[in-house]
Short mmCIF file of C-alpha atoms in Angstrom, two decimals:
data_model
loop_
_atom_site.label_atom_id
_atom_site.label_comp_id
_atom_site.label_asym_id
_atom_site.label_seq_id
_atom_site.Cartn_x
_atom_site.Cartn_y
_atom_site.Cartn_z
CA MET A 1 -46.61 -62.70 60.58
CA ARG A 2 -48.56 -64.41 57.71
CA LEU A 3 -49.25 -61.81 55.14
CA PRO A 4 -52.65 -61.75 53.30
CA VAL A 5 -52.37 -62.59 49.63
CA VAL A 6 -54.26 -60.69 46.89
CA PRO A 7 -54.50 -62.18 43.44
CA LEU A 8 -54.71 -59.69 40.54
CA VAL A 9 -54.44 -60.28 36.83
CA LEU A 10 -52.72 -58.03 34.18
CA LEU A 11 -53.06 -58.21 30.38
CA LEU A 12 -50.26 -56.78 28.35
CA GLY A 13 -50.48 -55.94 24.64
CA LEU A 14 -46.89 -55.69 23.42
CA ALA A 15 -44.95 -54.45 20.43
CA PRO A 16 -41.34 -55.56 20.30
CA SER A 17 -40.20 -52.29 21.80
CA GLY A 18 -42.50 -52.42 24.69
CA ALA A 19 -46.02 -51.67 26.08
CA GLY A 20 -47.81 -50.43 29.21
CA TRP A 21 -49.38 -52.15 32.07
CA VAL A 22 -53.19 -52.65 32.01
CA TRP A 23 -54.48 -53.21 35.44
CA ALA A 24 -57.54 -55.51 35.81
CA GLN A 25 -58.13 -54.00 39.26
CA ALA A 26 -57.18 -50.34 39.63
CA GLN A 27 -59.43 -49.31 42.41
CA PRO A 28 -58.79 -49.85 46.19
CA GLY A 29 -60.52 -52.90 47.56
CA GLU A 30 -60.34 -55.05 50.67
CA ALA A 31 -58.33 -58.19 51.29
CA ALA A 32 -58.82 -60.67 54.03
CA GLY A 33 -58.65 -59.22 57.50
CA GLY A 34 -60.14 -55.90 56.53
CA ALA A 35 -56.93 -54.36 55.03
CA SER A 36 -57.18 -52.35 51.78
CA VAL A 37 -55.08 -53.77 48.93
CA PRO A 38 -51.87 -52.00 47.50
CA VAL A 39 -52.62 -49.71 44.61
CA PRO A 40 -50.07 -48.79 41.92
CA LEU A 41 -49.46 -45.00 41.77
CA ALA A 42 -47.99 -44.86 38.27
CA THR A 43 -48.11 -46.75 34.96
CA VAL A 44 -44.57 -48.09 34.16
CA GLN A 45 -43.93 -49.22 30.50
CA VAL A 46 -43.06 -52.78 29.91
CA VAL A 47 -40.16 -53.07 27.42
CA VAL A 48 -39.19 -56.16 25.52
CA PRO A 49 -35.79 -55.57 23.80
CA ALA A 50 -36.22 -54.78 20.14
CA HIS A 51 -33.50 -57.21 19.18
CA VAL A 52 -35.31 -60.17 20.83
CA ASP A 53 -36.61 -62.56 18.12
CA LEU A 54 -39.44 -64.40 19.87
CA ALA A 55 -40.15 -68.10 19.12
CA TRP A 56 -43.84 -67.45 19.90
CA GLN A 57 -46.00 -64.42 20.26
CA ARG A 58 -47.88 -65.09 23.50
CA GLY A 59 -46.69 -65.97 27.08
CA GLU A 60 -47.66 -65.66 30.68
CA VAL A 61 -45.64 -64.80 33.75
CA ARG A 62 -46.90 -65.35 37.33
CA VAL A 63 -45.20 -63.42 40.12
CA ALA A 64 -45.77 -63.03 43.87
CA PHE A 65 -44.27 -60.19 45.87
CA VAL A 66 -44.62 -58.17 49.09
CA VAL A 67 -45.53 -54.41 48.94
CA ASP A 68 -44.04 -53.18 52.09
CA GLY A 69 -45.19 -50.35 54.34
CA GLN A 70 -43.43 -47.77 52.29
CA GLY A 71 -45.08 -48.86 49.03
CA GLN A 72 -41.97 -50.65 47.59
CA PRO A 73 -42.04 -54.25 46.05
CA GLU A 74 -39.75 -56.75 47.70
CA GLN A 75 -39.49 -60.57 48.27
CA VAL A 76 -40.28 -61.10 44.51
CA GLU A 77 -40.89 -64.70 43.47
CA VAL A 78 -41.46 -65.82 39.83
CA LEU A 79 -43.94 -68.65 40.13
CA ALA A 80 -44.04 -69.37 36.33
CA GLY A 81 -42.52 -67.79 33.14
CA ALA A 82 -42.04 -69.72 30.05
CA HIS A 83 -39.85 -67.08 28.36
CA PRO A 84 -37.02 -65.42 30.24
CA ALA A 85 -37.53 -62.18 28.10
CA PHE A 86 -41.06 -61.92 29.33
CA VAL A 87 -39.89 -62.58 32.90
CA GLU A 88 -37.22 -59.82 32.65
CA ALA A 89 -39.59 -57.35 31.19
CA THR A 90 -42.14 -58.19 33.94
CA LEU A 91 -39.59 -57.64 36.68
CA ASP A 92 -38.20 -54.41 35.19
CA ALA A 93 -41.73 -52.91 35.23
CA LEU A 94 -42.81 -54.41 38.57
CA LEU A 95 -39.79 -53.17 40.51
CA ALA A 96 -40.06 -49.73 39.09
CA THR A 97 -43.78 -49.39 40.07
CA PRO A 98 -44.49 -47.40 43.29
CA TYR A 99 -47.46 -48.33 45.29
CA ARG A 100 -49.80 -46.94 47.94
CA PRO A 101 -49.37 -49.59 50.52
CA ALA A 102 -52.19 -51.61 52.03
CA GLN A 103 -53.91 -50.05 54.99
CA ARG A 104 -55.37 -51.52 58.14
CA ASP A 105 -57.10 -49.26 60.72
CA GLY A 106 -55.40 -46.32 59.02
CA GLN A 107 -51.82 -47.66 59.14
CA PRO A 108 -49.69 -48.97 56.30
CA VAL A 109 -49.06 -52.72 56.45
CA PRO A 110 -47.08 -55.03 54.21
CA MET A 111 -49.11 -57.30 51.94
CA ARG A 112 -48.21 -60.16 49.67
CA VAL A 113 -49.66 -59.77 46.13
CA THR A 114 -49.83 -62.29 43.24
CA ARG A 115 -50.12 -61.20 39.64
CA VAL A 116 -50.64 -62.99 36.32
CA VAL A 117 -49.14 -61.09 33.43
CA ARG A 118 -50.20 -62.15 29.94
CA PHE A 119 -48.20 -61.03 26.95
CA SER A 120 -49.56 -60.75 23.40
CA MET A 121 -47.04 -59.57 20.81
CA GLN A 122 -48.57 -57.41 18.17
CA ASP A 123 -45.67 -57.86 15.83
CA GLY A 124 -43.11 -60.67 16.26
CA GLY A 125 -41.45 -63.23 14.07
CA LEU A 126 -40.48 -66.83 14.67
CA GLY A 127 -37.14 -67.22 16.05
CA ALA A 128 -35.24 -69.01 18.82
CA VAL A 129 -34.77 -66.79 21.79
CA LEU A 130 -35.79 -69.78 23.96
CA GLY A 131 -33.31 -71.81 22.10
CA PRO A 132 -30.98 -69.86 19.84
CA GLY A 133 -30.03 -72.15 16.98
CA LEU A 134 -32.37 -74.84 18.09
CA PRO A 135 -31.86 -77.62 15.45
CA VAL A 136 -35.54 -77.97 14.46
CA GLU A 137 -37.86 -76.18 12.09
CA ALA A 138 -39.93 -73.17 13.21
CA ASP A 139 -43.18 -75.27 13.61
CA ALA A 140 -41.31 -77.66 15.95
CA ARG A 141 -40.14 -74.61 18.04
CA LEU A 142 -43.75 -73.57 18.36
CA ALA A 143 -44.66 -77.17 19.51
CA ILE A 144 -41.89 -76.99 22.17
CA ALA A 145 -43.09 -73.68 23.57
CA PRO A 146 -46.21 -74.99 25.34
CA ALA A 147 -44.12 -77.60 27.06
CA VAL A 148 -41.96 -75.05 28.91
CA GLN A 149 -43.49 -73.74 32.18
CA GLN A 150 -40.45 -71.94 33.49
CA ALA A 151 -37.28 -70.98 31.70
CA VAL A 152 -34.20 -68.94 32.65
CA TRP A 153 -31.29 -67.45 30.79
CA PRO A 154 -27.98 -69.19 30.79
CA VAL A 155 -25.01 -67.65 32.44
CA TYR A 156 -22.58 -66.41 29.78
CA PRO A 157 -19.20 -67.48 31.28
CA SER A 158 -17.68 -64.07 32.39
CA ALA A 159 -14.11 -64.87 31.21
CA LEU A 160 -15.29 -65.99 27.78
CA LEU A 161 -17.59 -63.01 27.38
CA ARG A 162 -14.89 -60.53 28.38
CA ALA A 163 -12.46 -62.18 25.99
CA GLY A 164 -15.07 -61.99 23.05
CA VAL A 165 -15.32 -65.69 22.79
CA SER A 166 -18.46 -67.15 21.13
CA GLY A 167 -19.61 -70.74 21.03
CA ARG A 168 -22.44 -73.07 21.56
CA ALA A 169 -23.50 -76.28 23.54
CA ARG A 170 -26.01 -79.06 22.75
CA VAL A 171 -27.95 -81.03 25.51
CA ARG A 172 -30.39 -83.82 25.56
CA VAL A 173 -32.93 -83.44 28.40
CA GLN A 174 -35.02 -86.34 29.89
CA ILE A 175 -38.25 -84.91 31.49
CA GLY A 176 -39.87 -86.53 34.45
CA ALA A 177 -43.52 -87.06 34.98
CA ALA A 178 -43.71 -83.92 37.28
CA GLY A 179 -42.11 -81.78 34.58
CA GLN A 180 -38.61 -81.52 36.09
CA PRO A 181 -35.44 -82.53 34.21
CA VAL A 182 -34.39 -85.93 35.44
CA GLN A 183 -31.44 -86.57 33.28
CA LEU A 184 -29.27 -84.29 31.17
CA ALA A 185 -26.54 -85.34 28.72
CA LEU A 186 -24.01 -82.96 27.15
CA LEU A 187 -23.88 -83.98 23.47
CA SER A 188 -21.34 -81.28 22.38
CA ALA A 189 -19.79 -78.02 23.43
CA SER A 190 -17.28 -75.62 21.86
CA HIS A 191 -15.92 -74.89 25.28
CA PRO A 192 -16.40 -76.85 28.52
CA ASP A 193 -17.77 -73.72 30.25
CA PHE A 194 -20.45 -73.31 27.65
CA GLY A 195 -21.46 -76.93 28.20
CA ALA A 196 -21.52 -76.40 32.02
CA ALA A 197 -23.52 -73.22 31.65
CA THR A 198 -26.15 -74.82 29.43
CA LEU A 199 -26.46 -77.97 31.70
CA ALA A 200 -27.01 -75.78 34.70
CA MET A 201 -29.60 -73.59 32.85
CA LEU A 202 -31.66 -76.65 31.71
CA GLN A 203 -31.52 -78.04 35.22
CA ALA A 204 -33.46 -74.94 36.41
CA TRP A 205 -36.17 -75.20 33.72
CA ARG A 206 -39.58 -76.73 34.52
CA PHE A 207 -41.80 -78.38 31.88
CA THR A 208 -45.59 -79.31 31.52
CA PRO A 209 -46.20 -82.48 33.68
CA ALA A 210 -47.25 -85.71 32.13
CA GLY A 211 -50.86 -85.99 31.34
CA GLN A 212 -51.26 -82.33 30.38
CA ALA A 213 -51.28 -80.80 26.90
CA GLY A 214 -47.75 -80.14 25.46
CA HIS A 215 -45.85 -82.72 27.72
CA LEU A 216 -42.66 -83.83 26.14
CA ALA A 217 -40.72 -86.76 27.56
CA GLN A 218 -37.34 -85.74 25.76
CA LEU A 219 -35.87 -82.84 23.86
CA GLU A 220 -32.54 -81.70 22.48
CA TYR A 221 -31.53 -78.16 23.00
CA GLU A 222 -28.74 -76.04 21.45
CA GLN A 223 -27.72 -72.83 23.23
CA VAL A 224 -25.68 -70.27 21.27
CA PHE A 225 -23.33 -67.89 23.05
CA ASP A 226 -22.70 -64.90 20.72
CA ALA A 227 -20.15 -62.43 22.01
CA GLU A 228 -21.20 -59.94 19.33
CA ARG A 229 -24.81 -60.22 20.41
CA PRO A 230 -24.73 -61.39 24.06
CA ALA A 231 -28.26 -60.11 24.75
CA ARG A 232 -29.58 -63.16 22.83
CA ALA A 233 -28.33 -65.25 25.82
CA GLY A 234 -29.93 -62.79 28.21
CA VAL A 235 -26.84 -60.55 29.05
CA PRO A 236 -28.11 -57.03 29.92
CA ALA A 237 -26.89 -54.20 27.66
CA THR A 238 -25.15 -52.56 30.61
CA ALA A 239 -22.69 -55.32 30.68
CA ALA A 240 -20.93 -53.92 27.62
CA VAL A 241 -20.14 -50.72 29.32
CA LEU A 242 -18.82 -52.59 32.42
CA ILE A 243 -16.61 -54.77 30.27
CA GLY A 244 -15.26 -51.75 28.53
CA ARG A 245 -14.33 -50.05 31.91
CA LEU A 246 -12.73 -53.25 33.27
CA ALA A 247 -10.71 -53.60 30.09
CA ALA A 248 -9.38 -50.09 30.47
CA GLY A 249 -8.30 -50.98 33.99
CA GLU A 250 -10.98 -48.72 35.56
CA PRO A 251 -12.94 -49.70 38.68
CA GLY A 252 -15.81 -51.98 37.98
CA GLY A 253 -18.27 -50.36 40.45
CA ALA A 254 -18.70 -49.08 43.95
CA GLY A 255 -17.83 -51.35 46.84
CA ALA A 256 -19.87 -51.86 49.92
CA GLY A 257 -18.11 -48.98 51.85
CA GLU A 258 -18.90 -46.57 48.96
CA LEU A 259 -22.64 -47.19 48.69
CA ASP A 260 -25.26 -45.12 50.39
CA ALA A 261 -26.70 -48.34 51.85
CA PRO A 262 -25.82 -52.07 51.70
CA LEU A 263 -27.05 -54.00 48.65
CA ARG A 264 -30.61 -55.18 49.23
CA VAL A 265 -31.96 -58.32 47.56
CA LEU A 266 -35.47 -58.06 46.14
CA ARG A 267 -35.57 -61.40 44.38
CA ARG A 268 -33.56 -64.34 45.68
CA VAL A 269 -33.38 -67.61 43.76
CA ALA A 270 -31.89 -70.89 45.28
CA PRO A 271 -29.53 -73.06 43.19
CA GLN A 272 -31.32 -75.91 41.29
CA HIS A 273 -28.99 -78.93 41.55
CA ALA A 274 -29.39 -82.23 39.79
CA ALA A 275 -31.12 -85.00 41.77
CA PRO A 276 -30.77 -86.12 44.46
CA GLY A 277 -29.82 -82.55 45.28
CA PRO A 278 -26.56 -80.87 46.56
CA PRO A 279 -24.51 -82.41 49.28
CA PRO A 280 -25.40 -81.02 52.68
CA ASP A 281 -22.12 -79.11 52.87
CA ALA A 282 -22.33 -77.68 49.39
CA ARG A 283 -21.25 -74.03 49.20
CA ALA A 284 -20.15 -71.56 46.56
CA VAL A 285 -18.61 -68.15 46.75
CA LEU A 286 -19.37 -65.78 43.88
CA ASP A 287 -18.42 -62.24 42.78
CA PHE A 288 -20.83 -60.11 40.80
CA HIS A 289 -21.76 -56.61 39.73
CA VAL A 290 -25.20 -54.91 39.98
CA ASP A 291 -26.17 -52.41 37.37
CA PRO A 292 -28.10 -49.24 38.07
CA LEU A 293 -31.43 -51.01 37.58
CA GLY A 294 -30.56 -53.87 40.09
CA ARG A 295 -29.62 -56.57 37.54
CA VAL A 296 -26.76 -58.88 38.07
CA LEU A 297 -23.79 -58.46 35.68
CA LEU A 298 -20.82 -60.74 35.07
CA PRO A 299 -21.26 -63.26 37.96
CA GLU A 300 -18.04 -65.17 38.61
CA LEU A 301 -17.22 -68.25 40.67
CA VAL A 302 -14.59 -67.68 43.37
CA SER A 303 -14.73 -71.06 44.86
CA ALA A 304 -17.20 -74.00 45.16
CA SER A 305 -17.38 -77.27 46.99
CA ASP A 306 -17.98 -79.06 43.66
CA PRO A 307 -18.20 -77.76 40.08
CA GLY A 308 -21.82 -78.73 39.55
CA PHE A 309 -22.99 -76.72 42.58
CA GLY A 310 -20.90 -73.87 41.45
CA TRP A 311 -22.64 -73.68 38.17
CA ALA A 312 -26.04 -74.03 39.76
CA ALA A 313 -25.10 -71.17 42.07
CA LEU A 314 -24.04 -69.05 39.15
CA THR A 315 -27.37 -69.65 37.42
CA ALA A 316 -29.38 -68.80 40.48
CA LEU A 317 -27.42 -65.67 41.15
CA ASN A 318 -27.87 -64.56 37.51
CA GLN A 319 -31.60 -64.34 38.33
CA TRP A 320 -31.43 -62.25 41.48
CA ARG A 321 -32.68 -58.61 41.62
CA PHE A 322 -31.42 -55.92 43.92
CA ALA A 323 -32.71 -52.49 44.78
CA PRO A 324 -30.88 -50.09 42.50
CA PRO A 325 -27.49 -49.28 44.23
CA ARG A 326 -26.73 -45.65 44.83
CA ARG A 327 -23.54 -43.60 45.66
CA GLY A 328 -23.99 -39.98 46.72
CA GLY A 329 -27.71 -40.23 45.89
CA GLN A 330 -27.05 -41.27 42.20
CA ALA A 331 -27.62 -44.67 40.64
CA THR A 332 -24.37 -46.59 40.14
CA VAL A 333 -22.86 -49.98 39.35
CA ALA A 334 -21.94 -51.89 42.41
CA ARG A 335 -19.73 -54.79 43.34
CA GLY A 336 -20.69 -57.58 45.58
CA ARG A 337 -19.88 -61.11 46.89
CA VAL A 338 -22.34 -63.88 47.96
CA GLU A 339 -21.94 -67.19 49.49
CA LEU A 340 -24.72 -69.76 48.51
CA ARG A 341 -24.99 -72.85 50.64
CA GLY A 342 -27.54 -74.86 52.74
CA VAL A 343 -28.00 -71.85 55.19
CA PRO A 344 -29.24 -68.28 54.46
CA GLU A 345 -26.71 -66.46 52.25
CA ALA A 346 -24.76 -63.35 53.31
CA VAL A 347 -24.25 -60.54 50.76
CA ARG A 348 -21.66 -58.05 51.24
#
């Protein structure tokens, strides 16, 4: 069944610690086919972590998602988001928002909704969250910002993070006319895994196409991995608690048989492999944890048909979102395994 699409716009005024949603359309209306549109039943605060030092003060995130017949968001897709901190803040608030579902003939029906979320920081300095340690002046960082249409966090290699290893990697990116990376060159890396993680991250970025304001044909990017401040590479704060438990020999989380229900994916992202794309038989098996908010923690590669696809799969999985896992009715950390390949994935 093709779901009707309802476009709505949100405008957010943010302080570094967070802000609330302001809805452009808060009253029930009608979508195509005579169905009423989903209506949010609560205002959920949007929180941008206070430790994030933004390289620019404004940004926009475009998302599409389905509000199901029970009023829960699912099938989330990020259409554009130039700053991963803005994307994560949007997803945190979106997935915590309950809805009154769309109605048709008095019955709840699923409906696909699109939203534009505009951020305006009331107080924020120049920094390099987009590129920690970017080897250019602040004015140049601001010049690069409009060139990025969609950015994601890197995967902090799990073994290095758990061992407290910090490092960095520097990459040169050639950008094609359509805004996609067409050639990446690793210039330096303090550890091979930091280099692989940075290459896979940049392969997933999308830039302003040629002919539009802000287009860049090439840039050099340096990614810093700081084990003392892993949040600067997008690692959720809940990872520190999990790492401590694993170091103490404690269970890392509930397995499939211990959860109230199987893990349910709300946002699924496919691996972005370098051109000409992954081989037809490309596959990767990954282990991961899910925190009580549904965010992925410590993704690890179990096996892969080739290393490049393995890192692409890790970068994709790092962006997934799950319904908060529960054990005995209480939110918990869960363990999972996923296989990514050319057919639909199976999560267990």
